[in-house]
Tab-separated table of C-alpha atoms in Angstrom:
chain	number	residue	atom	x	y	z
V	3	UNK	CA	0.113	-0.154	-0.141
V	4	UNK	CA	2.703	2.635	0.735
V	5	UNK	CA	4.131	1.140	-2.652
V	6	UNK	CA	0.997	2.171	-4.113
V	7	UNK	CA	1.042	6.010	-2.707
V	8	UNK	CA	4.537	6.690	-3.405
V	9	UNK	CA	4.351	5.529	-7.120
V	10	UNK	CA	0.935	7.515	-7.176
V	11	UNK	CA	2.657	10.770	-6.149
V	12	UNK	CA	5.733	10.215	-8.647
V	13	UNK	CA	3.314	9.300	-11.048
V	14	UNK	CA	1.578	12.646	-10.076
V	15	UNK	CA	4.341	14.570	-9.720
V	16	UNK	CA	5.884	13.727	-12.815
V	17	UNK	CA	3.269	14.794	-15.040
V	18	UNK	CA	3.441	17.994	-13.473
V	19	UNK	CA	7.135	18.599	-14.250
V	20	UNK	CA	6.437	17.020	-17.764
V	21	UNK	CA	3.516	19.572	-18.260
V	22	UNK	CA	5.233	22.536	-16.707
V	23	UNK	CA	8.435	21.655	-19.095
V	24	UNK	CA	6.501	20.971	-22.416
V	25	UNK	CA	4.460	24.275	-22.089
V	26	UNK	CA	7.732	26.482	-22.083
V	27	UNK	CA	8.388	25.065	-25.483
V	28	UNK	CA	6.973	26.522	-28.360
V	29	UNK	CA	4.954	24.234	-30.443
V	30	UNK	CA	5.175	24.114	-34.595
V	31	UNK	CA	1.316	25.496	-35.438
V	32	UNK	CA	2.049	27.297	-39.235
V	33	UNK	CA	4.237	29.618	-40.446
V	34	UNK	CA	2.807	32.982	-41.557
V	35	UNK	CA	4.010	33.918	-45.231
V	36	UNK	CA	3.748	37.677	-45.710
V	37	UNK	CA	5.029	39.577	-49.430
V	38	UNK	CA	7.021	41.738	-49.173
V	39	UNK	CA	7.012	42.685	-53.090
V	40	UNK	CA	4.385	42.888	-55.411
V	41	UNK	CA	4.721	40.459	-58.558
V	42	UNK	CA	3.457	41.121	-61.504
V	43	UNK	CA	1.259	37.851	-61.672
V	44	UNK	CA	-1.026	36.690	-59.557
V	45	UNK	CA	0.398	34.563	-56.488
V	46	UNK	CA	-1.261	32.793	-53.509
V	47	UNK	CA	0.519	32.635	-50.447
V	48	UNK	CA	-0.975	30.358	-47.850
V	49	UNK	CA	0.390	28.793	-44.711
V	50	UNK	CA	-0.509	25.657	-46.736
V	51	UNK	CA	-0.191	26.702	-50.393
V	52	UNK	CA	2.358	29.067	-52.403
V	53	UNK	CA	0.473	29.444	-55.758
V	54	UNK	CA	2.441	31.188	-58.555
V	55	UNK	CA	3.129	31.034	-62.260
V	56	UNK	CA	6.683	30.160	-64.264
V	57	UNK	CA	9.039	32.606	-64.294
V	58	UNK	CA	7.485	35.205	-61.525
V	59	UNK	CA	9.421	35.362	-57.819
V	60	UNK	CA	7.928	37.306	-54.947
V	61	UNK	CA	9.995	38.462	-51.649
V	62	UNK	CA	8.241	36.881	-48.758
V	63	UNK	CA	8.563	37.582	-45.254
V	64	UNK	CA	8.144	34.409	-42.844
V	65	UNK	CA	7.191	33.446	-39.122
V	66	UNK	CA	6.447	30.421	-37.317
V	67	UNK	CA	3.533	30.588	-35.456
V	68	UNK	CA	2.750	28.466	-32.352
V	69	UNK	CA	0.233	25.740	-31.629
V	70	UNK	CA	0.366	26.316	-27.787
V	71	UNK	CA	0.705	29.760	-25.523
V	72	UNK	CA	4.758	29.945	-25.896
V	73	UNK	CA	5.105	31.742	-29.203
V	74	UNK	CA	8.670	31.119	-31.159
V	75	UNK	CA	11.564	33.525	-29.919
V	76	UNK	CA	13.364	35.535	-32.737
V	77	UNK	CA	16.620	33.551	-32.122
V	78	UNK	CA	14.938	30.705	-33.384
V	79	UNK	CA	16.147	29.749	-37.147
V	80	UNK	CA	13.494	29.187	-39.995
V	81	UNK	CA	14.512	27.277	-43.053
V	82	UNK	CA	13.032	26.541	-45.888
V	83	UNK	CA	13.555	24.296	-49.070
V	84	UNK	CA	12.485	22.846	-52.189
V	85	UNK	CA	12.004	19.449	-52.608
V	86	UNK	CA	12.291	19.768	-56.368
V	87	UNK	CA	14.728	23.161	-57.490
V	88	UNK	CA	13.532	22.025	-60.946
V	89	UNK	CA	9.825	23.027	-60.409
V	90	UNK	CA	10.712	25.473	-57.363
V	91	UNK	CA	13.167	27.797	-55.979
V	92	UNK	CA	13.496	29.198	-52.602
V	93	UNK	CA	16.517	31.720	-52.063
V	94	UNK	CA	17.606	33.510	-48.522
V	95	UNK	CA	17.440	37.050	-49.336
V	96	UNK	CA	19.658	39.590	-47.309
V	97	UNK	CA	17.880	39.497	-44.239
V	98	UNK	CA	16.700	36.834	-41.786
V	99	UNK	CA	13.447	35.081	-42.302
V	100	UNK	CA	13.129	36.544	-45.402
V	101	UNK	CA	12.789	34.584	-48.436
V	102	UNK	CA	12.613	34.696	-52.367
V	103	UNK	CA	10.351	32.069	-54.272
V	104	UNK	CA	10.697	31.555	-57.408
V	105	UNK	CA	8.472	29.624	-59.798
V	106	UNK	CA	11.135	27.771	-62.533
V	107	UNK	CA	8.718	25.470	-64.495
V	108	UNK	CA	4.951	24.388	-64.109
V	109	UNK	CA	4.586	21.301	-61.516
V	110	UNK	CA	3.736	20.642	-58.040
V	111	UNK	CA	6.064	20.330	-54.797
V	112	UNK	CA	6.377	21.235	-51.704
V	113	UNK	CA	8.431	23.725	-49.088
V	114	UNK	CA	10.136	21.911	-46.337
V	115	UNK	CA	9.789	23.771	-43.321
V	116	UNK	CA	12.861	23.445	-40.384
V	117	UNK	CA	12.661	25.137	-36.901
V	118	UNK	CA	15.994	25.321	-35.578
V	119	UNK	CA	16.691	22.460	-37.939
V	120	UNK	CA	13.594	20.300	-36.942
V	121	UNK	CA	11.715	19.538	-40.008
V	122	UNK	CA	7.689	20.500	-39.238
V	123	UNK	CA	6.404	21.031	-42.108
V	124	UNK	CA	6.157	20.784	-45.905
V	125	UNK	CA	4.077	23.034	-47.492
V	126	UNK	CA	2.180	22.760	-50.862
V	127	UNK	CA	3.694	24.449	-54.158
V	128	UNK	CA	1.555	24.471	-57.238
V	129	UNK	CA	3.999	25.989	-60.029
V	130	UNK	CA	1.361	27.184	-62.938
V	131	UNK	CA	1.764	27.749	-66.298
V	132	UNK	CA	3.882	31.428	-67.155
V	133	UNK	CA	0.835	34.141	-68.008
V	134	UNK	CA	1.110	35.948	-71.096
I	1	UNK	CA	48.373	86.593	-68.098
I	2	UNK	CA	46.182	83.402	-68.408
I	3	UNK	CA	45.816	80.885	-66.724
I	4	UNK	CA	47.567	78.097	-68.692
I	5	UNK	CA	45.588	74.920	-67.209
I	6	UNK	CA	42.051	76.866	-67.407
I	7	UNK	CA	41.356	75.808	-70.937
I	8	UNK	CA	42.440	71.625	-70.394
I	9	UNK	CA	40.553	71.658	-67.149
I	10	UNK	CA	37.469	72.475	-68.893
I	11	UNK	CA	37.762	69.957	-71.430
I	12	UNK	CA	38.971	67.316	-68.959
I	13	UNK	CA	35.284	68.541	-67.209
I	14	UNK	CA	33.512	68.437	-69.971
I	15	UNK	CA	34.931	64.828	-71.042
I	16	UNK	CA	33.887	63.517	-67.682
I	17	UNK	CA	30.374	64.641	-67.954
I	18	UNK	CA	30.374	62.760	-71.536
I	19	UNK	CA	31.878	60.191	-69.926
I	20	UNK	CA	29.479	59.909	-67.259
I	21	UNK	CA	26.827	59.690	-69.767
I	22	UNK	CA	28.586	56.730	-71.254
I	23	UNK	CA	28.754	55.092	-68.497
I	24	UNK	CA	25.151	55.351	-67.371
I	25	UNK	CA	23.039	52.862	-69.429
I	26	UNK	CA	19.442	52.765	-69.122
I	27	UNK	CA	18.407	50.948	-65.698
I	28	UNK	CA	15.342	49.910	-63.980
I	29	UNK	CA	14.726	49.808	-60.032
I	30	UNK	CA	15.221	46.598	-58.542
I	31	UNK	CA	11.740	45.365	-57.450
I	32	UNK	CA	13.576	44.848	-53.812
I	33	UNK	CA	14.927	48.694	-54.396
I	34	UNK	CA	18.387	47.490	-53.249
I	35	UNK	CA	19.944	48.732	-56.857
I	36	UNK	CA	18.999	49.039	-60.030
I	37	UNK	CA	19.711	46.837	-63.227
I	38	UNK	CA	20.812	47.866	-66.329
I	39	UNK	CA	20.323	46.905	-69.982
I	40	UNK	CA	23.459	46.193	-72.407
I	41	UNK	CA	23.409	45.459	-75.625
I	42	UNK	CA	24.754	42.380	-77.334
I	43	UNK	CA	25.020	41.988	-81.167
I	44	UNK	CA	24.161	44.474	-83.296
I	45	UNK	CA	20.786	44.169	-84.290
I	46	UNK	CA	18.807	45.065	-81.236
I	47	UNK	CA	16.310	48.225	-82.105
I	48	UNK	CA	16.986	49.675	-78.635
I	49	UNK	CA	20.542	50.163	-78.916
I	50	UNK	CA	22.669	52.542	-81.144
I	51	UNK	CA	25.445	50.273	-81.859
I	52	UNK	CA	26.778	48.682	-78.692
I	53	UNK	CA	24.931	51.718	-76.674
I	54	UNK	CA	21.266	50.881	-75.281
I	55	UNK	CA	19.572	53.727	-75.490
I	56	UNK	CA	16.447	53.096	-73.388
I	57	UNK	CA	15.502	50.279	-71.447
I	58	UNK	CA	13.086	47.880	-73.351
I	59	UNK	CA	9.714	47.514	-72.081
I	60	UNK	CA	9.065	44.237	-73.326
I	61	UNK	CA	11.896	41.876	-75.143
I	62	UNK	CA	11.350	39.679	-78.004
I	63	UNK	CA	11.245	35.650	-77.361
I	64	UNK	CA	14.358	34.641	-78.406
I	65	UNK	CA	16.135	37.913	-78.966
I	66	UNK	CA	19.875	38.420	-77.225
I	67	UNK	CA	20.333	40.668	-74.654
I	68	UNK	CA	22.183	42.056	-71.414
I	69	UNK	CA	21.593	42.687	-67.844
I	70	UNK	CA	23.905	43.852	-65.280
I	71	UNK	CA	22.609	44.748	-61.852
I	72	UNK	CA	24.326	47.748	-59.623
I	73	UNK	CA	23.464	47.921	-55.807
I	74	UNK	CA	22.869	50.517	-53.992
I	75	UNK	CA	25.124	49.567	-51.076
I	76	UNK	CA	26.199	46.877	-52.090
I	77	UNK	CA	30.117	46.034	-50.404
I	78	UNK	CA	29.981	42.822	-52.590
I	79	UNK	CA	33.422	42.742	-54.999
I	80	UNK	CA	32.184	41.789	-57.662
I	81	UNK	CA	28.980	43.531	-58.232
I	82	UNK	CA	26.063	41.208	-57.550
I	83	UNK	CA	25.535	38.864	-60.861
I	84	UNK	CA	22.594	38.406	-62.427
I	85	UNK	CA	20.832	35.248	-63.164
I	86	UNK	CA	17.767	33.961	-64.388
I	87	UNK	CA	15.193	32.870	-61.677
I	88	UNK	CA	14.097	30.024	-64.626
I	89	UNK	CA	16.515	28.079	-66.853
I	90	UNK	CA	13.314	26.447	-68.458
I	91	UNK	CA	12.360	30.053	-69.849
I	92	UNK	CA	16.177	31.492	-70.528
I	93	UNK	CA	19.084	30.679	-72.037
I	94	UNK	CA	22.227	32.166	-71.617
I	95	UNK	CA	24.080	33.080	-74.622
I	96	UNK	CA	27.494	34.677	-73.554
I	97	UNK	CA	27.364	36.905	-71.836
I	98	UNK	CA	23.789	37.729	-73.014
I	99	UNK	CA	20.021	35.924	-72.305
I	100	UNK	CA	17.657	34.991	-74.498
I	101	UNK	CA	14.286	34.592	-73.047
I	102	UNK	CA	12.739	31.106	-74.578
I	103	UNK	CA	8.544	31.765	-74.496
I	104	UNK	CA	6.337	34.397	-73.700
I	105	UNK	CA	5.029	35.883	-70.785
I	106	UNK	CA	7.102	37.104	-67.357
I	107	UNK	CA	10.756	35.566	-66.629
I	108	UNK	CA	12.629	37.084	-63.001
I	109	UNK	CA	16.064	37.817	-63.326
I	110	UNK	CA	17.847	37.545	-59.691
I	111	UNK	CA	20.905	39.253	-58.336
I	112	UNK	CA	22.781	37.264	-56.514
I	113	UNK	CA	25.276	37.869	-53.725
I	114	UNK	CA	28.401	36.278	-53.246
I	115	UNK	CA	26.860	34.320	-50.515
I	116	UNK	CA	24.330	32.566	-52.512
I	117	UNK	CA	21.863	35.275	-51.321
I	118	UNK	CA	19.150	37.105	-53.484
I	119	UNK	CA	19.959	40.584	-53.450
I	120	UNK	CA	17.283	42.091	-55.490
I	121	UNK	CA	15.313	40.594	-59.175
I	122	UNK	CA	13.087	42.340	-61.616
I	123	UNK	CA	10.586	40.742	-63.331
I	124	UNK	CA	11.055	41.592	-67.640
I	125	UNK	CA	8.223	40.493	-70.194
I	126	UNK	CA	8.710	38.764	-73.792
I	127	UNK	CA	6.700	38.361	-76.754
I	128	UNK	CA	6.542	36.797	-79.935
I	129	UNK	CA	7.333	38.857	-82.875
I	130	UNK	CA	3.478	39.727	-84.139
I	131	UNK	CA	4.418	42.437	-86.882
I	132	UNK	CA	7.952	43.951	-88.412
I	133	UNK	CA	6.817	47.476	-89.692
I	134	UNK	CA	9.628	48.815	-92.418
I	135	UNK	CA	10.779	52.384	-92.440
I	136	UNK	CA	12.880	54.277	-93.515
I	137	UNK	CA	14.665	55.513	-90.356
I	138	UNK	CA	13.294	58.296	-90.306
I	139	UNK	CA	9.698	57.748	-91.538
I	140	UNK	CA	6.553	55.782	-90.178
I	141	UNK	CA	6.090	52.359	-91.364
I	142	UNK	CA	5.849	51.790	-95.143
I	143	UNK	CA	2.667	50.286	-96.693
I	144	UNK	CA	4.719	50.036	-100.193
I	145	UNK	CA	7.608	50.809	-102.170
I	146	UNK	CA	8.464	52.905	-105.159
I	147	UNK	CA	12.356	52.267	-106.305
I	148	UNK	CA	13.870	53.851	-109.464
I	149	UNK	CA	15.935	51.330	-111.389
I	150	UNK	CA	19.581	51.646	-109.761
I	151	UNK	CA	18.196	53.705	-106.983
I	152	UNK	CA	18.472	52.203	-103.661
I	153	UNK	CA	17.185	52.766	-100.556
I	154	UNK	CA	18.062	52.015	-96.712
I	155	UNK	CA	15.490	49.920	-94.882
I	156	UNK	CA	14.998	49.482	-90.880
I	157	UNK	CA	12.995	46.542	-89.023
I	158	UNK	CA	11.365	47.241	-86.077
I	159	UNK	CA	9.821	44.051	-84.491
I	160	UNK	CA	6.647	44.547	-82.303
I	161	UNK	CA	4.177	42.371	-80.542
I	162	UNK	CA	0.132	42.359	-81.486
I	163	UNK	CA	0.142	45.627	-79.221
I	164	UNK	CA	2.646	47.530	-81.638
I	165	UNK	CA	5.373	47.583	-78.608
I	166	UNK	CA	8.569	47.092	-79.536
I	167	UNK	CA	10.434	44.324	-78.781
I	168	UNK	CA	14.566	44.688	-77.134
I	169	UNK	CA	16.955	42.059	-78.068
I	170	UNK	CA	18.907	41.203	-80.714
I	171	UNK	CA	17.345	38.795	-83.516
I	172	UNK	CA	18.597	37.128	-86.781
I	173	UNK	CA	17.591	39.067	-89.700
I	174	UNK	CA	16.824	37.375	-93.338
I	175	UNK	CA	15.940	39.508	-95.888
I	176	UNK	CA	15.000	38.346	-99.291
I	177	UNK	CA	13.172	39.747	-102.653
I	178	UNK	CA	10.942	37.149	-104.548
I	179	UNK	CA	12.217	38.351	-107.843
I	180	UNK	CA	15.827	39.911	-107.393
I	181	UNK	CA	15.786	40.702	-111.467
I	182	UNK	CA	13.320	43.492	-110.293
I	183	UNK	CA	14.845	44.322	-106.588
I	184	UNK	CA	17.381	43.309	-105.114
I	185	UNK	CA	18.920	42.855	-101.616
I	186	UNK	CA	22.158	45.439	-102.565
I	187	UNK	CA	23.730	44.970	-98.357
I	188	UNK	CA	26.297	42.454	-97.676
I	189	UNK	CA	25.529	41.898	-94.187
I	190	UNK	CA	22.146	40.831	-93.641
I	191	UNK	CA	20.887	42.781	-90.090
I	192	UNK	CA	18.301	44.508	-88.864
I	193	UNK	CA	18.719	47.177	-91.317
I	194	UNK	CA	19.126	46.458	-95.148
I	195	UNK	CA	19.927	48.057	-98.290
I	196	UNK	CA	17.237	47.501	-101.438
I	197	UNK	CA	18.122	48.586	-104.714
I	198	UNK	CA	16.036	48.530	-107.817
I	199	UNK	CA	17.134	46.779	-110.647
I	200	UNK	CA	14.327	46.965	-113.735
I	201	UNK	CA	11.022	47.956	-114.150
I	202	UNK	CA	8.484	45.537	-112.717
I	203	UNK	CA	7.050	44.537	-109.100
I	204	UNK	CA	7.906	42.539	-106.661
I	205	UNK	CA	7.748	41.338	-102.439
I	206	UNK	CA	10.542	41.963	-100.325
I	207	UNK	CA	10.139	39.771	-97.123
I	208	UNK	CA	11.901	40.057	-93.632
I	209	UNK	CA	11.784	37.076	-91.303
I	210	UNK	CA	12.505	38.061	-87.553
I	211	UNK	CA	11.344	35.379	-84.592
I	212	UNK	CA	9.597	33.079	-86.742
I	213	UNK	CA	7.255	36.253	-88.418
I	214	UNK	CA	8.016	37.117	-91.887
I	215	UNK	CA	6.515	40.586	-93.027
I	216	UNK	CA	6.411	41.100	-96.410
I	217	UNK	CA	5.782	44.500	-98.232
I	218	UNK	CA	5.264	44.980	-102.272
I	219	UNK	CA	8.106	47.094	-104.133
I	220	UNK	CA	7.173	48.437	-107.413
I	221	UNK	CA	10.353	49.682	-109.378
I	222	UNK	CA	9.994	52.292	-112.319
I	223	UNK	CA	12.302	52.566	-114.971
I	224	UNK	CA	13.050	56.129	-114.076
I	225	UNK	CA	14.435	56.965	-110.724
I	226	UNK	CA	12.194	60.230	-111.009
I	227	UNK	CA	9.431	57.172	-110.424
I	228	UNK	CA	10.144	56.538	-107.340
I	229	UNK	CA	7.165	56.925	-104.256
I	230	UNK	CA	7.055	55.716	-100.885
I	231	UNK	CA	3.893	55.304	-98.989
I	232	UNK	CA	4.154	55.370	-95.522
I	233	UNK	CA	1.285	55.656	-92.684
I	234	UNK	CA	2.508	59.178	-92.138
I	235	UNK	CA	4.137	60.855	-94.612
I	236	UNK	CA	7.906	60.876	-93.632
I	237	UNK	CA	11.294	61.977	-94.951
I	238	UNK	CA	13.039	58.872	-96.997
I	239	UNK	CA	16.794	58.682	-97.870
I	240	UNK	CA	17.463	57.734	-100.923
I	241	UNK	CA	20.450	57.408	-102.809
I	242	UNK	CA	20.496	57.930	-106.685
I	243	UNK	CA	22.217	55.623	-109.210
I	244	UNK	CA	25.466	55.442	-109.271
I	245	UNK	CA	26.204	56.441	-105.506
I	246	UNK	CA	24.513	52.840	-104.402
I	247	UNK	CA	25.768	51.425	-101.564
I	248	UNK	CA	27.573	47.767	-103.133
I	249	UNK	CA	26.907	44.509	-101.820
I	250	UNK	CA	27.609	41.105	-102.538
I	251	UNK	CA	26.145	41.731	-106.112
I	252	UNK	CA	24.221	37.978	-105.774
I	253	UNK	CA	20.696	39.745	-105.790
I	254	UNK	CA	18.516	38.214	-104.039
I	255	UNK	CA	19.626	36.801	-100.486
I	256	UNK	CA	20.893	33.493	-99.185
I	257	UNK	CA	17.213	33.270	-97.586
I	258	UNK	CA	15.443	33.939	-100.248
I	259	UNK	CA	12.049	32.087	-100.198
I	260	UNK	CA	13.362	29.960	-96.926
I	261	UNK	CA	12.324	31.877	-94.419
I	262	UNK	CA	9.530	30.807	-91.660
I	263	UNK	CA	7.681	28.061	-92.276
I	264	UNK	CA	7.316	29.036	-96.089
I	265	UNK	CA	4.088	30.324	-96.236
I	266	UNK	CA	2.580	33.502	-96.824
I	267	UNK	CA	-0.931	34.756	-94.987
I	268	UNK	CA	-2.686	38.132	-95.767
I	269	UNK	CA	-2.589	40.511	-92.781
I	270	UNK	CA	-1.266	43.699	-92.840
I	271	UNK	CA	0.153	45.149	-96.271
I	272	UNK	CA	0.932	42.897	-98.502
I	273	UNK	CA	1.242	40.019	-96.626
I	274	UNK	CA	2.461	38.373	-92.483
I	275	UNK	CA	3.072	35.160	-91.234
I	276	UNK	CA	3.882	34.576	-88.153
I	277	UNK	CA	5.675	31.113	-87.995
I	278	UNK	CA	5.232	31.139	-83.869
C-alpha cells in the first residue's frame, strides 16, 4: 500500500513536471508567409499552399506560429527548402526570415519548413504555366 | 596673364561629363529597391541600341532575342557586383554574356550576392514578334515601296508585338526579294537594316523574317529614278541614294534565305502579307 501511494505521487509529480516543461517550449503550428514585393502576376500565399506562375518571383517574410501559449522567439532559425528545385526555388534574402520564392517550371512540389533544424511541415507548392 | 591650365581643365570636365553619360546605361530599379538593373547591348540588331550603346530599357523583349543585364547595388560591399541569373532556366538561355528568353510571358532575373542570397530581382516581359514594320529610319511604317531602277534605299525592321510595342534584344534577320531581277538586297550583311536596290522595272515582294515571323512589302520599280515614291502611314522623309552612288553589296541579288524564311507560307495580314511562324 505504501508503495502504491509512493508510485502515485511520483507519477503525479512527473506529469506535472512534464506539463510544465512541455508548456515552456513552443509547438509548431503554422508558418505565416507575408509578401514584401509585388509580383506582376497573381500569386497565392497561404500557410498550407503557395501558387505562382513559372517565371515569377516574390519576396516574402516568414514567421513561425506556435500551437501552444509559448511563441517562437526571434532567435529560432527558420529554413525553407524546396523539395524540387526544377519546379520551385527558395532563395534566402539578405535579411533574416526573408526569402525569395521563384516559380521555375510548371508542376507541384512542397517547401520543407525547418525550425531550428527540425523539419516541421511541408507546404504545398503549385507552379502554374507562365502568364502572358 | 591667362592661367595656362584653364582650357585643359575645362576640356577634362566636359570629357568627364560626357563619359559619365556613357557610363550610365538605361536602368530599371530592382523590385526590392536595393539597386538597379542596367541594360546592355549584345549583337548589333537590337532596336534599343545604337551600336553598342543602349538608348532605353526595353518595355518588352522579343522571344529569342539576345540582350544583356547587369546589376548595380546601391550600397553593396560585394566585390564583384551581384551577378545576374535567370530565375528559370527553362525559360531563359544563357548566350555568351547575355540572355535569350525562350517563351512569352514574365521572366524574373535575380541579382545574387556572393553568398548565394538574392540581393534583388526584376521581372521582364517577353512576347513573340507579331509585326515587323519597315521604315527608312525617319519615316513611319512603309505600306509599300516604289523605287527607280538603280536607286537604293536603306530600310529598318522594327520588331513589335501584337500591341505594337517595340521589342528589345538582338534577333537574327533574313531578308529576301521574290524577284531579284526587279529589286535586290544590296547589303552584304543582313541585319536589322538592309539596303534594297531597284534593278529594272517591275513589281516584286520584299520579305524580312525575324523571330519566326515574316513581314512582306510590295516593291515597285519604275524605269526611271524619278518614278520613286514611297507611301507610309504618315508621310515622312526618306533617304534615297541615286543611281551610281549605291552601296555595293555582294552583287548576288537575292539573299541567302530567299524563299525559305519562316514556315514558308504567306498569309494575308497587314500590308501585302504576313506570316507568324510561332
